[in-house]
mmCIF file of C-alpha atoms and ligand atoms in Angstrom:
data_model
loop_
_atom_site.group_PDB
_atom_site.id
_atom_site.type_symbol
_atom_site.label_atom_id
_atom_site.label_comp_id
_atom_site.label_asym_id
_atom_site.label_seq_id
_atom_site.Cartn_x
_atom_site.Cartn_y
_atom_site.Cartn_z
ATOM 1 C CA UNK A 52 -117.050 14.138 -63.575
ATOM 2 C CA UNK A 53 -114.263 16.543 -62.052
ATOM 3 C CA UNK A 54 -112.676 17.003 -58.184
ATOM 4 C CA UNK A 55 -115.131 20.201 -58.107
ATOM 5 C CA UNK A 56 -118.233 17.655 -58.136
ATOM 6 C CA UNK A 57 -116.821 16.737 -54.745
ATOM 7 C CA UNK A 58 -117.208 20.253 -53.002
ATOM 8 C CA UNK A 59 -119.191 20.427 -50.469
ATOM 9 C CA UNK A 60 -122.986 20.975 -50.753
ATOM 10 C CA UNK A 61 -125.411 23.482 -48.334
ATOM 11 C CA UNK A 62 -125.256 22.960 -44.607
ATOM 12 C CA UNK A 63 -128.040 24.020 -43.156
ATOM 13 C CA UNK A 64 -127.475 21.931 -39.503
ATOM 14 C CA UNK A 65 -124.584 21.955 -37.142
ATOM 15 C CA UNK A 66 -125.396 19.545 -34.701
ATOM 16 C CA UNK A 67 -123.006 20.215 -31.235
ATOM 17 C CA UNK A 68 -122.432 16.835 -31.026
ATOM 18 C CA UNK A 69 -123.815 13.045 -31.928
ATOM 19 C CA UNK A 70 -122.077 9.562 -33.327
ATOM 20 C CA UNK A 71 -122.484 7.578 -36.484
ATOM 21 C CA UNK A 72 -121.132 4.579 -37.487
ATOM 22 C CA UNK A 73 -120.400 2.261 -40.672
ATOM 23 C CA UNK A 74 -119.212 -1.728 -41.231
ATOM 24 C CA UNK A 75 -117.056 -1.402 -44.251
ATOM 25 C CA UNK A 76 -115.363 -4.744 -45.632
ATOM 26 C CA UNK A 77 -112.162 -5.347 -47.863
ATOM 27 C CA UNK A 78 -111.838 -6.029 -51.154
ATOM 28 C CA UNK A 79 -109.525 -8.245 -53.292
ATOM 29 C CA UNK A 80 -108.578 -7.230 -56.792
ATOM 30 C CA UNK A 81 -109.022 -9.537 -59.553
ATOM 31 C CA UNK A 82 -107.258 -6.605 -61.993
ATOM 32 C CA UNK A 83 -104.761 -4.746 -60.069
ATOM 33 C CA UNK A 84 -104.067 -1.266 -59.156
ATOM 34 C CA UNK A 85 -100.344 -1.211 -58.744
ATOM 35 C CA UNK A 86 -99.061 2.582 -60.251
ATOM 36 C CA UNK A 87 -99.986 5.737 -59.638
ATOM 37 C CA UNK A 88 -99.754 9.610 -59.912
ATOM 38 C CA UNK A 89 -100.323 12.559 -57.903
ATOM 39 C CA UNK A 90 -103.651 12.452 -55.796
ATOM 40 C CA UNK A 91 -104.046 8.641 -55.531
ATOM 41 C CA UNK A 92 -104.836 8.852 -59.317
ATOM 42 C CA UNK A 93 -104.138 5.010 -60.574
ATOM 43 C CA UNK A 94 -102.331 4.149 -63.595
ATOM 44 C CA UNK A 95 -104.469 1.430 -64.927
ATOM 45 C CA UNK A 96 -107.993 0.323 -64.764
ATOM 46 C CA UNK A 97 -108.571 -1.944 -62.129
ATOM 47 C CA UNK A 98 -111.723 -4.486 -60.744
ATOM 48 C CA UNK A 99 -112.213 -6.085 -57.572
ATOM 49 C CA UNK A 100 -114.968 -8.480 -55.446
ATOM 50 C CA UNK A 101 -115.822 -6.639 -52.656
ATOM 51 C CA UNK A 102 -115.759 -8.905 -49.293
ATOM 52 C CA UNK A 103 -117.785 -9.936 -46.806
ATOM 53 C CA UNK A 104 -116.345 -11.236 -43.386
ATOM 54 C CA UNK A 105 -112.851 -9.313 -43.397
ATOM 55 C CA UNK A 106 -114.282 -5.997 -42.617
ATOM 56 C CA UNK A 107 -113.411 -2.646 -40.134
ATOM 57 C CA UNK A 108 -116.370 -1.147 -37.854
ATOM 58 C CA UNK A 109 -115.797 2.511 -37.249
ATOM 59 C CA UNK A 110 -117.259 4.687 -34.919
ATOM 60 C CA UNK A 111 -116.785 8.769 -34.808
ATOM 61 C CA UNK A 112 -117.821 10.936 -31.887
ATOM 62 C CA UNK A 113 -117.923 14.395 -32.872
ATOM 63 C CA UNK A 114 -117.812 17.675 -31.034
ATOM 64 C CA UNK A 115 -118.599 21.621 -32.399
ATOM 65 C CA UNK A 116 -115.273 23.192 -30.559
ATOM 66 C CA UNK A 117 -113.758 26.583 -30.912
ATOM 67 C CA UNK A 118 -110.752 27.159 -33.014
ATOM 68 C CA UNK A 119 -108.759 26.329 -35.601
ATOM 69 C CA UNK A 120 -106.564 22.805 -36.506
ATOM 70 C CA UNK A 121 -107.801 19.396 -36.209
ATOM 71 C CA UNK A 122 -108.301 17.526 -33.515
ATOM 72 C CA UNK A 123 -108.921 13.966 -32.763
ATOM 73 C CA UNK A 124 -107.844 10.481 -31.144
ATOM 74 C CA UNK A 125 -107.759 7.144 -32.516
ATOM 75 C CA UNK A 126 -108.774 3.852 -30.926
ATOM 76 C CA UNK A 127 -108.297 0.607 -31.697
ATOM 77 C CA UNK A 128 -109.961 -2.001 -30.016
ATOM 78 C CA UNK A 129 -110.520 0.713 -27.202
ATOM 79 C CA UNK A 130 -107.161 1.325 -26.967
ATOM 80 C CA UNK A 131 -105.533 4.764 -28.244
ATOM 81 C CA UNK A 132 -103.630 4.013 -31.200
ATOM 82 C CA UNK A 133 -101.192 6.790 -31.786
ATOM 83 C CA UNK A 134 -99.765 5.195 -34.766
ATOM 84 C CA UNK A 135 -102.533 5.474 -36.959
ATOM 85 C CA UNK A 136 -102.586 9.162 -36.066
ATOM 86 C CA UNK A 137 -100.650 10.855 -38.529
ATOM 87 C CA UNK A 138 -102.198 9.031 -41.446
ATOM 88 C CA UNK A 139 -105.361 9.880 -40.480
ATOM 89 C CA UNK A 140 -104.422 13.787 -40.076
ATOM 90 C CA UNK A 141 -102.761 13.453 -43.654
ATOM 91 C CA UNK A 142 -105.963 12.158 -44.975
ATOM 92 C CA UNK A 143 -107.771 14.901 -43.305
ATOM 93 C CA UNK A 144 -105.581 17.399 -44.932
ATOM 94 C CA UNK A 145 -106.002 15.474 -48.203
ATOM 95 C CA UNK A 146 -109.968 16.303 -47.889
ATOM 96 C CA UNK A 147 -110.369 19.357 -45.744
ATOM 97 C CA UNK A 148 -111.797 21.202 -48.939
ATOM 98 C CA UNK A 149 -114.009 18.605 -49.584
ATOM 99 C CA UNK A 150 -115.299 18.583 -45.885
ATOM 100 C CA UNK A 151 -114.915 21.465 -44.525
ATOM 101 C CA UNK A 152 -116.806 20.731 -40.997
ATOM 102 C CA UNK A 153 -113.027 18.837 -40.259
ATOM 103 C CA UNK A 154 -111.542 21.724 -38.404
ATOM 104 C CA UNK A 155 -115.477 22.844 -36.742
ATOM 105 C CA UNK A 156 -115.220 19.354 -34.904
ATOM 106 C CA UNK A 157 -113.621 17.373 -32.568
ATOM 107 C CA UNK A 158 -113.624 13.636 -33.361
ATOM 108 C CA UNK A 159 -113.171 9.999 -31.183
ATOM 109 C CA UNK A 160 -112.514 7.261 -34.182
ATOM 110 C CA UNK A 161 -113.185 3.910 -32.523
ATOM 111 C CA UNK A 162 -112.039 0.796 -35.111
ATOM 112 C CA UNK A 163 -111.547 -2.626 -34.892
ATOM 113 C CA UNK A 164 -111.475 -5.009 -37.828
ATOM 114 C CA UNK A 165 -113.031 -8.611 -37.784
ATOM 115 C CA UNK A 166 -109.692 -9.899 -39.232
ATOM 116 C CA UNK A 167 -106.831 -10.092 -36.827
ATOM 117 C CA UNK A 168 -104.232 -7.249 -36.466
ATOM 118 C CA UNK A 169 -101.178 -9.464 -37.146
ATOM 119 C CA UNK A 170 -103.113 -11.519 -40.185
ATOM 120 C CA UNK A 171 -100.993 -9.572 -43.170
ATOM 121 C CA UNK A 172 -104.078 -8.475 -44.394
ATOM 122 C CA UNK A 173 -104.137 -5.158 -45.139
ATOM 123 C CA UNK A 174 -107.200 -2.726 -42.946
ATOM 124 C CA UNK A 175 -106.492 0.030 -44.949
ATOM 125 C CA UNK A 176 -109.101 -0.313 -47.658
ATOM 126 C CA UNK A 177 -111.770 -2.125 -44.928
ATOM 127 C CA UNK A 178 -110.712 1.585 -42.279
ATOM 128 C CA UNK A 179 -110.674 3.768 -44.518
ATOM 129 C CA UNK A 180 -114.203 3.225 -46.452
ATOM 130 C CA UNK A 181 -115.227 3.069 -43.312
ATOM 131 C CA UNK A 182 -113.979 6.565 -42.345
ATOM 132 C CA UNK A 183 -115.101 8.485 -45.020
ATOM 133 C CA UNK A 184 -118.676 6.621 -44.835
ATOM 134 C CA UNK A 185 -118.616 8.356 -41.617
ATOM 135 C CA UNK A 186 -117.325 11.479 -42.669
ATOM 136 C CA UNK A 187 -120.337 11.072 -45.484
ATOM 137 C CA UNK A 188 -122.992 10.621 -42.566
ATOM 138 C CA UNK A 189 -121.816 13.687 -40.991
ATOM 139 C CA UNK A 190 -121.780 15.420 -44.374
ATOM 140 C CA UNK A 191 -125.370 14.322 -44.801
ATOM 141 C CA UNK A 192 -126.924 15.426 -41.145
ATOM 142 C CA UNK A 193 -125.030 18.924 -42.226
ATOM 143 C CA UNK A 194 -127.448 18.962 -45.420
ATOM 144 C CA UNK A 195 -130.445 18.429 -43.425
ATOM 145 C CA UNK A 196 -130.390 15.096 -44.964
ATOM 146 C CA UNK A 197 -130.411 16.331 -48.563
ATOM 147 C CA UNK A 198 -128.253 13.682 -50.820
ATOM 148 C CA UNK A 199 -129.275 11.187 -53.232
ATOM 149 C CA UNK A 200 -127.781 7.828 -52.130
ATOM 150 C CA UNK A 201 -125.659 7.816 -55.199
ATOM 151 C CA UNK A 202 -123.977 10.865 -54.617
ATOM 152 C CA UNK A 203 -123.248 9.927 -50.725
ATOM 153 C CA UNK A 204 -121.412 6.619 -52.064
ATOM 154 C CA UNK A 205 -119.838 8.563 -55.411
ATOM 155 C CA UNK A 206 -118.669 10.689 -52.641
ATOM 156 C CA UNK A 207 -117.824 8.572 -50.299
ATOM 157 C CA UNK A 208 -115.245 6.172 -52.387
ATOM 158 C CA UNK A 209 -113.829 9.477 -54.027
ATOM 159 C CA UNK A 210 -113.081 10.282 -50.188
ATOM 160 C CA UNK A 211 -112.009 7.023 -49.455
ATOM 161 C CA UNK A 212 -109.121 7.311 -52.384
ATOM 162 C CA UNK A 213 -107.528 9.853 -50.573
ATOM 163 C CA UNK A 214 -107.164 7.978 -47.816
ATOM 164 C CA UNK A 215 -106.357 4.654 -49.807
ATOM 165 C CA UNK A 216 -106.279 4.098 -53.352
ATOM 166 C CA UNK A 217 -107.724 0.434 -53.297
ATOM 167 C CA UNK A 218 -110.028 1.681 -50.199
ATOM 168 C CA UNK A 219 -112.676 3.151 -53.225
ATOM 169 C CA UNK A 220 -113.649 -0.079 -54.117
ATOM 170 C CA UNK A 221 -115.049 -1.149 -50.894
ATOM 171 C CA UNK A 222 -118.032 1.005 -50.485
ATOM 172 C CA UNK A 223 -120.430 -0.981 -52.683
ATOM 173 C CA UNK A 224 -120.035 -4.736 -54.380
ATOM 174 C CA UNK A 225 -120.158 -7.201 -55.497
ATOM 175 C CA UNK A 226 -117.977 -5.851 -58.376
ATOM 176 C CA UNK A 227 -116.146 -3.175 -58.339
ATOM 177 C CA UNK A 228 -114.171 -1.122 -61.029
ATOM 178 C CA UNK A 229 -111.890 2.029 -60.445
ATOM 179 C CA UNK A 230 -110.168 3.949 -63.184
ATOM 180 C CA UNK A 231 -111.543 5.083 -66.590
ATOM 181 C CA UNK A 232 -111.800 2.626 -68.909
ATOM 182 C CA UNK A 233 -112.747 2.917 -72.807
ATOM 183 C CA UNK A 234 -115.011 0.142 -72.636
ATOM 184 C CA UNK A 235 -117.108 1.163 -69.147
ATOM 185 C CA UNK A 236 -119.067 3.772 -69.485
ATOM 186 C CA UNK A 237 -119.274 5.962 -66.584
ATOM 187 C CA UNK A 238 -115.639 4.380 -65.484
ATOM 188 C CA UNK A 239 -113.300 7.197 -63.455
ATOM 189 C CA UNK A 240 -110.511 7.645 -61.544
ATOM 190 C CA UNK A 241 -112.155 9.895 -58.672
ATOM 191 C CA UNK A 242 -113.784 7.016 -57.661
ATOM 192 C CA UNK A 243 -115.537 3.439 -57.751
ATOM 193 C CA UNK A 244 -118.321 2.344 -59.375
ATOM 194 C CA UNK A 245 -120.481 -0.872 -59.532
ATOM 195 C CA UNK A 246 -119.840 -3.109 -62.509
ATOM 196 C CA UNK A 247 -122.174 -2.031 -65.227
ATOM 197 C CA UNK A 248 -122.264 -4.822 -67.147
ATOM 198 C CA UNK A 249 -124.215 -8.160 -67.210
ATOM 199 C CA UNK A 250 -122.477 -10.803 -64.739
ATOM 200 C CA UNK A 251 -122.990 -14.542 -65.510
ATOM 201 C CA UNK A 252 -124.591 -16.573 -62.632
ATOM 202 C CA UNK A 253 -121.163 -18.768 -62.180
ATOM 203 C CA UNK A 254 -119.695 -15.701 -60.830
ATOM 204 C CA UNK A 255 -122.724 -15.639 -58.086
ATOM 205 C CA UNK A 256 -121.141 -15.193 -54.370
ATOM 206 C CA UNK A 257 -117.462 -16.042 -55.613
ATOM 207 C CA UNK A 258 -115.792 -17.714 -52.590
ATOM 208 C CA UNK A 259 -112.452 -16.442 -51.444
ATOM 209 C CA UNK A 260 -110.747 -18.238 -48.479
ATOM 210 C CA UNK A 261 -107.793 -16.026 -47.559
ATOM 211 C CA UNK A 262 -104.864 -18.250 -46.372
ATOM 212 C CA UNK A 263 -102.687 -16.665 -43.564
ATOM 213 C CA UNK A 264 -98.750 -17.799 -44.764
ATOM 214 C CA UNK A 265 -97.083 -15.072 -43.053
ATOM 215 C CA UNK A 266 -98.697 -12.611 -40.943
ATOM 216 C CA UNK A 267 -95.350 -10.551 -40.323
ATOM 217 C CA UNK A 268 -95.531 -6.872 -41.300
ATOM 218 C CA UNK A 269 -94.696 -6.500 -44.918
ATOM 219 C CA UNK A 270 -91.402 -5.066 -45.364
ATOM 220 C CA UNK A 271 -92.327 -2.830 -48.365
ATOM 221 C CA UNK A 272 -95.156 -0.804 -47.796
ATOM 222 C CA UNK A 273 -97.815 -0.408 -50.619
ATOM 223 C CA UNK A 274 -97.003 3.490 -51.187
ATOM 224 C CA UNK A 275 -93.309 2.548 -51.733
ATOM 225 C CA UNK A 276 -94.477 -0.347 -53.932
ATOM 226 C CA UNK A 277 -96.567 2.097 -56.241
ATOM 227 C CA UNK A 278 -93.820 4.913 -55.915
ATOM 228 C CA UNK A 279 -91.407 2.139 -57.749
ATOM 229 C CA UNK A 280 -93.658 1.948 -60.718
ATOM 230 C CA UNK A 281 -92.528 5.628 -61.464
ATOM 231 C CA UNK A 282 -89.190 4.473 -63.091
ATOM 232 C CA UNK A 283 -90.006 0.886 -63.732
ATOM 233 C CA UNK A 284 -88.855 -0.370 -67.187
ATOM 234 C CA UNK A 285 -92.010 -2.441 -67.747
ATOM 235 C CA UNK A 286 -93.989 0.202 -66.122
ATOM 236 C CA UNK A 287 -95.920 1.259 -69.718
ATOM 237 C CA UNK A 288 -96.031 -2.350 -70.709
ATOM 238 C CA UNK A 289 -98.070 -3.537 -67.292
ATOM 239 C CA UNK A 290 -100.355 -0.643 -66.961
ATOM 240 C CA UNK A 291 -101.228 -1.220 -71.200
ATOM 241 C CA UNK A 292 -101.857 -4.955 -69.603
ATOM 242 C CA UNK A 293 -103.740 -4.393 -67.127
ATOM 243 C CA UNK A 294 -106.317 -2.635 -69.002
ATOM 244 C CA UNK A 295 -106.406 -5.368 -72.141
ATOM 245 C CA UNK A 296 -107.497 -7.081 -69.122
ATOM 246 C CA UNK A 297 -110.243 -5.632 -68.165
ATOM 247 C CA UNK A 298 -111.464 -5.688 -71.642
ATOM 248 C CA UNK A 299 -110.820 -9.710 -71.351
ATOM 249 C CA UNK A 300 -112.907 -9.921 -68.202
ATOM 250 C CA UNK A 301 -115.927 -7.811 -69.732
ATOM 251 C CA UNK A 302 -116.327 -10.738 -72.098
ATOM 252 C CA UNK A 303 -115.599 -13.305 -69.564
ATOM 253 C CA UNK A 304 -118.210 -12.014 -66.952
ATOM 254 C CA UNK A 305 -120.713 -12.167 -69.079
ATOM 255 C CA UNK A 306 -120.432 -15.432 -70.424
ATOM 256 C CA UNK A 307 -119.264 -17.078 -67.380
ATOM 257 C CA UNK A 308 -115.733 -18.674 -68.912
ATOM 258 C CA UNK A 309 -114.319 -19.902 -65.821
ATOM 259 C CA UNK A 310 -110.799 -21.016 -67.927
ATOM 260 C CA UNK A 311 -110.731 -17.548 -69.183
ATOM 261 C CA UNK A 312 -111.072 -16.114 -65.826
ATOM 262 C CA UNK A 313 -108.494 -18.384 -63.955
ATOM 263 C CA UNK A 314 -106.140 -17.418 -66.780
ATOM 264 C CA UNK A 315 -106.460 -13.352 -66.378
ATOM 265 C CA UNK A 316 -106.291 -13.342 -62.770
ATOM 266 C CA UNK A 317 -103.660 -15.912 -61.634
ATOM 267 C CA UNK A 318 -101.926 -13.734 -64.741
ATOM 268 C CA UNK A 319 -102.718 -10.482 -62.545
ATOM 269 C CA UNK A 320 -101.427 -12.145 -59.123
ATOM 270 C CA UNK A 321 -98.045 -12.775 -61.094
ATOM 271 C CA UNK A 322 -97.494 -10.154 -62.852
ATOM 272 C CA UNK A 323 -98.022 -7.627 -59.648
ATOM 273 C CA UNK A 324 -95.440 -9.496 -57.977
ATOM 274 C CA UNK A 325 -93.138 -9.710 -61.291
ATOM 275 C CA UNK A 326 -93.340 -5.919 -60.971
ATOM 276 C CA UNK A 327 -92.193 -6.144 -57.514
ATOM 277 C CA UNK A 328 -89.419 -8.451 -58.176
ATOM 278 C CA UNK A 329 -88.081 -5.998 -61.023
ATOM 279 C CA UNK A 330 -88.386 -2.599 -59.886
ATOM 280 C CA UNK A 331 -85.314 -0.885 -58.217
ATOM 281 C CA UNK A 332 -84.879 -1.884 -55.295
ATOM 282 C CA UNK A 333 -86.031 -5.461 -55.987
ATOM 283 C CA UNK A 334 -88.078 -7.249 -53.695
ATOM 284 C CA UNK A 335 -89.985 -10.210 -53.242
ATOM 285 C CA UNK A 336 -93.375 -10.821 -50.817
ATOM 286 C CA UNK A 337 -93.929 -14.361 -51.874
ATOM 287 C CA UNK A 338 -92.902 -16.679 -49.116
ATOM 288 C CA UNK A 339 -91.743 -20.485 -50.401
ATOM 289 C CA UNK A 340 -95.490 -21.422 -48.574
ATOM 290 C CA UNK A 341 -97.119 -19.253 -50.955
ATOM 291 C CA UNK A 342 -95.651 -21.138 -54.053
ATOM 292 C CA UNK A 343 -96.432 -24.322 -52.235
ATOM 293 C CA UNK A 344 -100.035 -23.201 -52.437
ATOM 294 C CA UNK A 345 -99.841 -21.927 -55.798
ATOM 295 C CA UNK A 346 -98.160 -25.460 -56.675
ATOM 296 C CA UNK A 347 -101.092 -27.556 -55.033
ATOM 297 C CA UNK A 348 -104.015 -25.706 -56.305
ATOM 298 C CA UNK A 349 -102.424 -26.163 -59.893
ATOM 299 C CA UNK A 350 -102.056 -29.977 -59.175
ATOM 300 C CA UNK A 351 -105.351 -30.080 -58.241
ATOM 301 C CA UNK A 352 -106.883 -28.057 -60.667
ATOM 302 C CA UNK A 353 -105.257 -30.570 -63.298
ATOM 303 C CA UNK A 354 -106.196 -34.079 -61.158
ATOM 304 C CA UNK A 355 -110.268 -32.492 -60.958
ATOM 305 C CA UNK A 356 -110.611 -30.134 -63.861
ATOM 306 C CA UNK A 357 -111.867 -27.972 -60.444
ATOM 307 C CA UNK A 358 -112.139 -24.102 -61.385
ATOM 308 C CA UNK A 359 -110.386 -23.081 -58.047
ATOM 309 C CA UNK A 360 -107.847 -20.640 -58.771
ATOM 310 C CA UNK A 361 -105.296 -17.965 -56.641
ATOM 311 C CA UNK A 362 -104.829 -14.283 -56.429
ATOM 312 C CA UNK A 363 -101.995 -12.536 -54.460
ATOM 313 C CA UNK A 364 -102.136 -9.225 -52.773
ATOM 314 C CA UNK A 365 -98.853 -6.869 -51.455
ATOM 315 C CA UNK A 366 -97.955 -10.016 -49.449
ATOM 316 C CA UNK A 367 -97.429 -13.559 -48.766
ATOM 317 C CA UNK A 368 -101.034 -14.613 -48.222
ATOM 318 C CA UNK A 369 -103.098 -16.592 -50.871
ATOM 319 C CA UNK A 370 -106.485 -15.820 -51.978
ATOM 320 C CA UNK A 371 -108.364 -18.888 -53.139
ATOM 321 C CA UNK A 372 -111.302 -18.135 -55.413
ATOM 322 C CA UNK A 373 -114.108 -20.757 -56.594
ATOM 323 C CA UNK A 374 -117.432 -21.084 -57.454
ATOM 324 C CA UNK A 375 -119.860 -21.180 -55.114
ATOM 325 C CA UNK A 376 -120.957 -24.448 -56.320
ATOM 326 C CA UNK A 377 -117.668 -25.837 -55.816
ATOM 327 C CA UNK A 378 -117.736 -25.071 -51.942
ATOM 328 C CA UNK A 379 -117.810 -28.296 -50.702
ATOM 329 C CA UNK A 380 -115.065 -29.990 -52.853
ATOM 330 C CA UNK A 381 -112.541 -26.809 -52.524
ATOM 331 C CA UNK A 382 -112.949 -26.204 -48.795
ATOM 332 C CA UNK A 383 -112.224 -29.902 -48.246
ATOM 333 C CA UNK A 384 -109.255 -29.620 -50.440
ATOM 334 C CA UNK A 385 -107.941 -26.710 -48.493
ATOM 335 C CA UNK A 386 -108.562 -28.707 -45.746
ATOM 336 C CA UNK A 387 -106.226 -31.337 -46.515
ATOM 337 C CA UNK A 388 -103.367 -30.019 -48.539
ATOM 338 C CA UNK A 389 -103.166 -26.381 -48.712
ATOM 339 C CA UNK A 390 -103.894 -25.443 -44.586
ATOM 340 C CA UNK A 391 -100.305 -27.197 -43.325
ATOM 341 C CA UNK A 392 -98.686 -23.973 -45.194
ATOM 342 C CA UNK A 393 -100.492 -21.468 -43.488
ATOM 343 C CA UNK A 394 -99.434 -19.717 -39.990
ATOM 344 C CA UNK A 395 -100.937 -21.691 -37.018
ATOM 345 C CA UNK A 396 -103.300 -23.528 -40.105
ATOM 346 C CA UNK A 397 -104.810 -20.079 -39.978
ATOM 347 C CA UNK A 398 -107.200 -19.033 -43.272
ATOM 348 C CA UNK A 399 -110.345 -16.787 -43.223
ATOM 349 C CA UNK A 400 -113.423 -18.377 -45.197
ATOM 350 C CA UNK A 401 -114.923 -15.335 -46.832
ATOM 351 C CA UNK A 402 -116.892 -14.633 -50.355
ATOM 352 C CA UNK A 403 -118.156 -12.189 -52.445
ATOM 353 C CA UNK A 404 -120.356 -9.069 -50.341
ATOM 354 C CA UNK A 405 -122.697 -6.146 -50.988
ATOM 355 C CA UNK A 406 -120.542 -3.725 -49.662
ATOM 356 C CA UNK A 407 -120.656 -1.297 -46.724
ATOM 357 C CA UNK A 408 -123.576 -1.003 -43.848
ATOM 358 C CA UNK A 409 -124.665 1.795 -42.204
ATOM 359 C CA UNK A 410 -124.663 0.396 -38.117
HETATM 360 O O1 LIG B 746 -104.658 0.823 -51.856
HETATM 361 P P1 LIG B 746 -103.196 0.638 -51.751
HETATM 362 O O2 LIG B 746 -102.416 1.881 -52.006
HETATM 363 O O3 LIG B 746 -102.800 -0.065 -50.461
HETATM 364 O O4 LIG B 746 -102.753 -0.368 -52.938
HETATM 365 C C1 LIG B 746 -103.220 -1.683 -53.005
HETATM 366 C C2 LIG B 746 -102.643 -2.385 -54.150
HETATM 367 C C3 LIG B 746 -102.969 -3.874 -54.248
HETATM 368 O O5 LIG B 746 -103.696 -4.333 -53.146
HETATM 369 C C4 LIG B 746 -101.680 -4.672 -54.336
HETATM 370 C C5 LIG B 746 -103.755 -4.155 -55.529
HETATM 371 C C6 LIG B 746 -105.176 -3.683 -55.547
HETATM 372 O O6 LIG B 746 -105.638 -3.299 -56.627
HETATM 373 O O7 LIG B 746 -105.860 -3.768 -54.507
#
């Protein structure tokens, strides 16, 4: 498939004016997308589990008007957000020729995310699915309703790129893989698409509980963070990695080896930051709580023979991942060591979703 699959189809309505609105979650990476080039094309393979509690709900207003240029406000919890502004209009000019009803409208984006603002976890994947499901709906009543589901959500995450690389993996779940890969069929870089493959029954509503260990802002943004894979001297080496990876986890996924598993992905986690720590400018997002966590759930791992395990985003937070069947025994571990390192004892107990809902 090629950017011209993405043009836009017949419109045969133009409504003067109506709402729609889409619930669009988060995901976490269990390969990582850390690298890419022009167009929010990524460098490597990568596969995530979509989530289910940390998500963004999104509601746009829309207005035929007269004229040419954009125009639209942004609120966040009600309240005009004129920070998110100028993202939004250089997504917007990322997909006019995709959508061209963007300049025939005027738009009122409502958002607010079920996470808090100050948590240090990122909305951008969580708003921006959410957006371009929006933009999809609209795209849809335009074509009298004619598009197949799976070109609205092919569509929709290839949108959703513009706006935010990892945002293309939130649209459906519970798996999700982005960038073409040799061994997945079907595979691209436009977009996301569900894992095709068989997925053992251990994997079955994957629990993540997202500890809060510093909810400052991060002081490298994730668009500087890919820029500094450009000249990075391990660059070629990660990205080569990252997708031996992948090939790892096709094997693992199907027959459910939960060592195997821990192993790639706290191996991920590590070696994002490790790319962080050795670009030019150095930096470092870990916080000495997240290593305390990292520390613990290793301890424990080896006092139980448990299967919990850690990923890491752009930031100091933990992800905690484990079975489903080991809910009761994990959350109580959290409970007592691994909650006195987070941020007011702050976590978020989520799992393993379907993806995005239409409200
Ligand atoms: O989607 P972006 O540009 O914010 O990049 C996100 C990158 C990571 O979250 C660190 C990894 C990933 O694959 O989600």
């Amino acid at each position: 498939m090629s950017e011209t699959n993405f043009l836009p189809g017949t419109y045969t309505h133009q409504p003067q004016n109506g709402s729609v609105s889409w619930r669009s979650p988060s995901n976490i990476a269990l390969v990582k997308y850390w690298g890419k080039h022009v167009d929010q094309l990524p460098k490597n393979t990568s596969v995530s589990f979509t989530l289910s509690n940390c998500f963004s709900e999104t509601t746009m207003q829309y207005r035929k008007k007269d004229g040419a240029g954009y125009d639209f406000e942004v609120y966040l919890d009600e309240k005009r957000e004129e920070g998110f502004e100028p993202k939004i209009g250089q997504f917007f000019d990322r997909i006019k020729n995709y959508l061209p009803f963007l300049e025939q409208y005027a738009f009122r984006i409502d958002t607010s995310n079920s996470f808090p603002h100050s948590s240090g976890i990122a909305s951008s994947a969580s708003g921006m699915s959410a957006l371009a499901l929006c933009l999809m709906s609209l795209e849809r009543e335009f074509m009298g309703g004619e598009l197949s589901e799976e070109k609205f959500k092919n569509k929709a995450s290839f949108l959703a790129r513009l706006g935010s690389g990892s945002a293309c993996r939130s649209i459906d779940g519970p798996l999700i893989v982005w960038g073409e890969h040799p061994d997945i069929e079907g595979s691209s870089d436009l977009f996301g698409i569900e894992y095709p493959f068989d997925v053992h029954p251990n994997f079955s509503n994957y629990r993540d509980t997202i500890l809060l260990v510093d909810k400052g802002e991060k002081q490298v943004s994730s668009t500087v963070g890919h820029g500094l894979m450009k000249n990075h001297p391990y660059a070629a080496v990660r990205f080569e990695q990252a997708n031996k990876n992948i090939t790892r986890l096709i094997d693992v996924f199907r027959n459910g080896n939960l060592d195997a598993f821990i192993e790639i992905v706290e191996s991920e986690a590590l070696q994002l930051h490790a790319m962080m720590m050795t670009s030019l400018p150095y930096f470092i997002l870990m916080k000495p709580n997240t290593l305390e966590v990292i520390d613990r759930i290793w301890q424990f791992r080896n006092d139980t023979g448990s299967k919990v395990c850690f990923t890491l985003d752009a930031g100091a937070n933990v992800h905690v991942l484990y079975p489903d069947s080991e809910k009761e025994v994990v959350t109580s571990f959290i409970g007592s060591e691994l909650t006195q390192f987070c941020k007011n004892g702050s976590f978020i107990d989520d799992k393993a979703g379907t993806g995005a809902q239409s409200l």
